Amino acid sequence: MKLSESFYQQSDVVKVARELLGKELITNIQNKITSGIIVETEAYSWKEKGCHAYNNRKTTRNAVMFQPGGFSYVYLCYGIHHLVNVVTGGDGVAEAVLIRALEPSAGVDLMQERMNTDSDYRITSGPGKLTKALGIDRSLNGKYLLGDDLWIEDSGIKVGKSNIVASKRIGIDYAGEDAHLPWRFTIKDNTWVSRR
DNA sequence: TACGTGATCACG
DNA sequence: GTGATCACGTAA
């Protein structure tokens, strides 16, 4: 079952980031389904410097972050990689959760093809890799997550508090003291978590 | 540890 | 218009 609007519109983006662990991210690209279980997330809020919408700075790129929770935010990073976020919070509140790693679930063959490999070894263990594997690019920016292109379902997997590890977010050294916020969440000892 | 890569943003 | 920057991945 698809996650509801009220799930995405919760006021605490950090809580949503934790609760997304164990959920299933699914794409339907040209009638082909691929999916994976979310094992790593990061929270971003307009209140802190790591966020594209810090201090409510609104641009063409990040405008969708100001929509109510339940939309996708996809952008190109370093000219090469597409990164996918889930917009959370209320209308006008710029918050989002970055999906950083998945455990492959449905459509593994197609994911391998997209990744140009015969193996499933770490094909979705990183924010740039999982978008490529699932066929996500900027044409999926701003999609409604209760639609039929890109959505998240409850997989039935329960991730208990003791199985969630919090750490500082990756790749945002420019954010000063906010770079130390423990807003990255991983499933403990999960092999599919990203590594640098 | 170095660097490719190109959209985006803040300047004028 | 232009230059600096960047929520990564890979090779070495």
Short mmCIF file of C-alpha atoms (C1' of nucleotides) in Angstrom, two decimals:
data_model
loop_
_atom_site.label_atom_id
_atom_site.label_comp_id
_atom_site.label_asym_id
_atom_site.label_seq_id
_atom_site.Cartn_x
_atom_site.Cartn_y
_atom_site.Cartn_z
CA MET A 1 0.00 0.00 0.00
CA LYS A 2 1.27 3.49 -0.90
CA LEU A 3 2.26 5.73 1.98
CA SER A 4 -0.37 8.40 2.64
CA GLU A 5 -0.20 12.16 2.31
CA SER A 6 -0.47 12.46 6.06
CA PHE A 7 2.71 10.40 6.44
CA TYR A 8 4.66 12.82 4.26
CA GLN A 9 3.08 15.88 5.80
CA GLN A 10 4.25 15.16 9.34
CA SER A 11 5.88 18.22 10.83
CA ASP A 12 9.14 16.54 11.90
CA VAL A 13 11.32 15.75 8.89
CA VAL A 14 13.81 13.86 11.08
CA LYS A 15 11.04 11.54 12.23
CA VAL A 16 9.99 10.92 8.64
CA ALA A 17 13.61 10.15 7.69
CA ARG A 18 13.74 7.48 10.40
CA GLU A 19 10.36 6.04 9.50
CA LEU A 20 11.26 5.71 5.82
CA LEU A 21 13.82 3.02 6.67
CA GLY A 22 12.39 -0.36 5.64
CA LYS A 23 9.87 1.17 3.23
CA GLU A 24 9.94 0.30 -0.48
CA LEU A 25 10.77 2.88 -3.16
CA ILE A 26 9.21 1.96 -6.49
CA THR A 27 9.41 3.36 -10.03
CA ASN A 28 7.29 2.55 -13.05
CA ILE A 29 9.24 3.65 -16.13
CA GLN A 30 7.62 2.78 -19.47
CA ASN A 31 5.58 0.10 -17.73
CA LYS A 32 8.61 -1.51 -16.12
CA ILE A 33 8.75 -1.79 -12.36
CA THR A 34 11.92 -1.56 -10.31
CA SER A 35 12.12 -1.13 -6.56
CA GLY A 36 14.23 -1.37 -3.44
CA ILE A 37 13.94 -1.30 0.33
CA ILE A 38 15.19 1.99 1.80
CA VAL A 39 18.19 1.38 4.07
CA GLU A 40 19.73 4.88 4.29
CA THR A 41 18.20 8.39 4.45
CA GLU A 42 19.12 11.96 5.34
CA ALA A 43 16.86 14.76 6.60
CA TYR A 44 17.08 18.35 5.29
CA SER A 45 15.29 21.42 6.60
CA TRP A 46 15.16 25.12 5.67
CA LYS A 47 16.35 25.77 9.24
CA GLU A 48 19.88 24.50 8.63
CA LYS A 49 22.74 25.30 6.28
CA GLY A 50 23.00 21.90 4.65
CA CYS A 51 19.66 22.43 2.93
CA HIS A 52 19.21 23.82 -0.58
CA ALA A 53 16.33 25.87 0.85
CA TYR A 54 18.27 27.20 3.86
CA ASN A 55 16.67 30.32 5.26
CA ASN A 56 13.76 29.84 2.85
CA ARG A 57 15.85 30.60 -0.21
CA LYS A 58 13.59 29.58 -3.07
CA THR A 59 14.97 28.98 -6.58
CA THR A 60 13.81 27.30 -9.75
CA ARG A 61 15.61 24.14 -8.76
CA ASN A 62 14.33 23.73 -5.21
CA ALA A 63 10.81 25.19 -5.62
CA VAL A 64 9.17 21.80 -5.14
CA MET A 65 10.57 21.64 -1.60
CA PHE A 66 8.07 24.35 -0.67
CA GLN A 67 5.13 22.21 -1.77
CA PRO A 68 3.24 20.19 0.84
CA GLY A 69 4.70 16.79 1.68
CA GLY A 70 4.15 14.02 -0.84
CA PHE A 71 6.13 15.15 -3.89
CA SER A 72 9.51 14.13 -5.29
CA TYR A 73 12.49 16.48 -5.50
CA VAL A 74 15.02 15.27 -8.08
CA TYR A 75 18.06 17.27 -9.13
CA LEU A 76 21.39 16.79 -10.89
CA CYS A 77 24.46 16.74 -8.69
CA TYR A 78 28.05 17.33 -9.86
CA GLY A 79 26.79 17.36 -13.43
CA ILE A 80 26.51 13.58 -13.44
CA HIS A 81 24.27 12.11 -10.78
CA HIS A 82 20.58 12.45 -10.16
CA LEU A 83 19.56 12.49 -6.49
CA VAL A 84 16.04 11.81 -5.26
CA ASN A 85 14.34 13.32 -2.23
CA VAL A 86 10.88 13.04 -0.71
CA VAL A 87 9.31 16.39 0.18
CA THR A 88 7.81 16.47 3.68
CA GLY A 89 5.99 18.88 5.99
CA GLY A 90 3.22 21.36 5.32
CA ASP A 91 2.64 23.76 2.44
CA GLY A 92 5.40 26.36 2.35
CA VAL A 93 7.65 24.44 4.75
CA ALA A 94 10.79 23.46 2.85
CA GLU A 95 11.84 20.07 4.18
CA ALA A 96 12.83 16.83 2.46
CA VAL A 97 14.39 13.43 2.98
CA LEU A 98 17.21 12.31 0.68
CA ILE A 99 17.09 8.62 -0.23
CA ARG A 100 20.71 7.44 -0.08
CA ALA A 101 20.66 3.66 -0.44
CA LEU A 102 18.36 0.75 -1.21
CA GLU A 103 18.37 -3.00 -1.01
CA PRO A 104 17.23 -4.14 -4.49
CA SER A 105 13.80 -5.72 -4.51
CA ALA A 106 11.75 -5.94 -7.74
CA GLY A 107 13.14 -5.77 -11.27
CA VAL A 108 16.74 -6.60 -10.39
CA ASP A 109 17.52 -7.71 -13.96
CA LEU A 110 16.52 -4.33 -15.35
CA MET A 111 18.48 -2.52 -12.65
CA GLN A 112 21.59 -4.52 -13.58
CA GLU A 113 21.04 -3.64 -17.21
CA ARG A 114 20.77 0.05 -16.37
CA MET A 115 23.95 -0.21 -14.28
CA ASN A 116 25.70 -2.10 -17.05
CA THR A 117 26.68 -5.06 -14.90
CA ASP A 118 25.84 -8.76 -14.56
CA SER A 119 25.91 -8.65 -10.79
CA ASP A 120 23.66 -7.08 -8.19
CA TYR A 121 26.69 -6.21 -6.08
CA ARG A 122 25.97 -2.82 -4.50
CA ILE A 123 24.02 -1.59 -7.53
CA THR A 124 21.87 0.66 -5.35
CA SER A 125 24.25 1.50 -2.49
CA GLY A 126 24.53 5.24 -2.97
CA PRO A 127 22.25 8.17 -3.83
CA GLY A 128 23.53 8.58 -7.39
CA LYS A 129 23.56 4.87 -8.11
CA LEU A 130 20.07 4.06 -6.92
CA THR A 131 18.52 6.72 -9.16
CA LYS A 132 20.31 5.30 -12.16
CA ALA A 133 19.26 1.76 -11.25
CA LEU A 134 15.63 2.78 -10.84
CA GLY A 135 15.63 5.00 -13.94
CA ILE A 136 15.07 8.23 -11.99
CA ASP A 137 16.08 11.51 -13.63
CA ARG A 138 14.87 15.10 -13.61
CA SER A 139 11.79 14.21 -15.63
CA LEU A 140 10.54 12.74 -12.34
CA ASN A 141 11.05 15.97 -10.40
CA GLY A 142 7.88 17.21 -8.70
CA LYS A 143 5.96 13.95 -9.13
CA TYR A 144 3.08 13.27 -6.77
CA LEU A 145 4.04 10.27 -4.66
CA LEU A 146 0.53 8.84 -4.77
CA GLY A 147 0.73 8.77 -8.56
CA ASP A 148 1.85 5.97 -10.87
CA ASP A 149 5.43 6.94 -11.80
CA LEU A 150 7.30 7.05 -8.53
CA TRP A 151 6.00 6.14 -5.08
CA ILE A 152 6.78 4.50 -1.74
CA GLU A 153 4.97 1.56 -0.17
CA ASP A 154 4.87 -0.01 3.25
CA SER A 155 6.85 -3.22 2.75
CA GLY A 156 5.75 -4.78 6.02
CA ILE A 157 9.32 -4.66 7.28
CA LYS A 158 9.56 -3.18 10.75
CA VAL A 159 12.78 -1.42 11.68
CA GLY A 160 12.98 -1.10 15.45
CA LYS A 161 14.64 1.80 17.22
CA SER A 162 17.60 -0.38 18.20
CA ASN A 163 18.25 -1.14 14.52
CA ILE A 164 18.54 2.50 13.45
CA VAL A 165 21.93 4.18 13.49
CA ALA A 166 22.16 8.00 13.39
CA SER A 167 25.29 9.74 12.07
CA LYS A 168 26.28 12.98 10.45
CA ARG A 169 25.25 13.65 6.88
CA ILE A 170 27.62 13.02 3.97
CA GLY A 171 29.13 15.58 1.63
CA ILE A 172 27.90 18.83 3.16
CA ASP A 173 31.05 20.21 4.77
CA TYR A 174 30.07 23.67 3.51
CA ALA A 175 27.25 23.67 6.09
CA GLY A 176 29.51 24.62 9.01
CA GLU A 177 28.24 23.45 12.39
CA ASP A 178 25.07 22.07 10.81
CA ALA A 179 27.21 19.49 9.04
CA HIS A 180 27.46 17.73 12.41
CA LEU A 181 23.74 17.23 12.92
CA PRO A 182 23.04 13.48 13.33
CA TRP A 183 20.46 13.48 10.56
CA ARG A 184 21.68 10.54 8.52
CA PHE A 185 19.94 7.28 9.30
CA THR A 186 20.94 3.77 8.33
CA ILE A 187 19.71 0.29 9.14
CA LYS A 188 22.27 -1.20 11.49
CA ASP A 189 24.80 -3.55 9.86
CA ASN A 190 22.96 -3.48 6.54
CA THR A 191 25.25 -4.41 3.63
CA TRP A 192 23.47 -2.12 1.18
CA VAL A 193 24.32 1.12 2.98
CA SER A 194 26.54 3.48 0.94
CA ARG A 195 30.25 3.77 1.54
CA ARG A 196 32.72 6.41 0.53
"C1'" DT B 1 43.20 11.36 -3.08
"C1'" DA B 2 42.00 13.50 -7.59
"C1'" DC B 3 38.82 14.76 -10.90
"C1'" DG B 4 35.05 14.49 -14.41
"C1'" DT B 5 30.74 16.87 -15.48
"C1'" DG B 6 26.98 20.30 -16.56
"C1'" DA B 7 22.93 22.61 -14.47
"C1'" DT B 8 22.26 26.21 -11.47
"C1'" DC B 9 22.81 30.52 -9.07
"C1'" DA B 10 24.37 35.11 -7.90
"C1'" DC B 11 26.60 38.48 -9.88
"C1'" DG B 12 26.43 42.42 -13.23
"C1'" DG C 1 26.59 36.65 -20.19
"C1'" DT C 2 29.94 34.41 -16.99
"C1'" DG C 3 32.36 31.99 -13.34
"C1'" DA C 4 32.10 29.35 -9.03
"C1'" DT C 5 29.96 25.81 -6.97
"C1'" DC C 6 28.23 21.16 -5.97
"C1'" DA C 7 23.48 16.42 -0.78
"C1'" DC C 8 28.72 11.67 -6.00
"C1'" DG C 9 31.25 7.77 -8.00
"C1'" DT C 10 35.27 5.69 -9.70
"C1'" DA C 11 39.82 4.77 -10.44
"C1'" DA C 12 44.36 4.72 -8.34
#
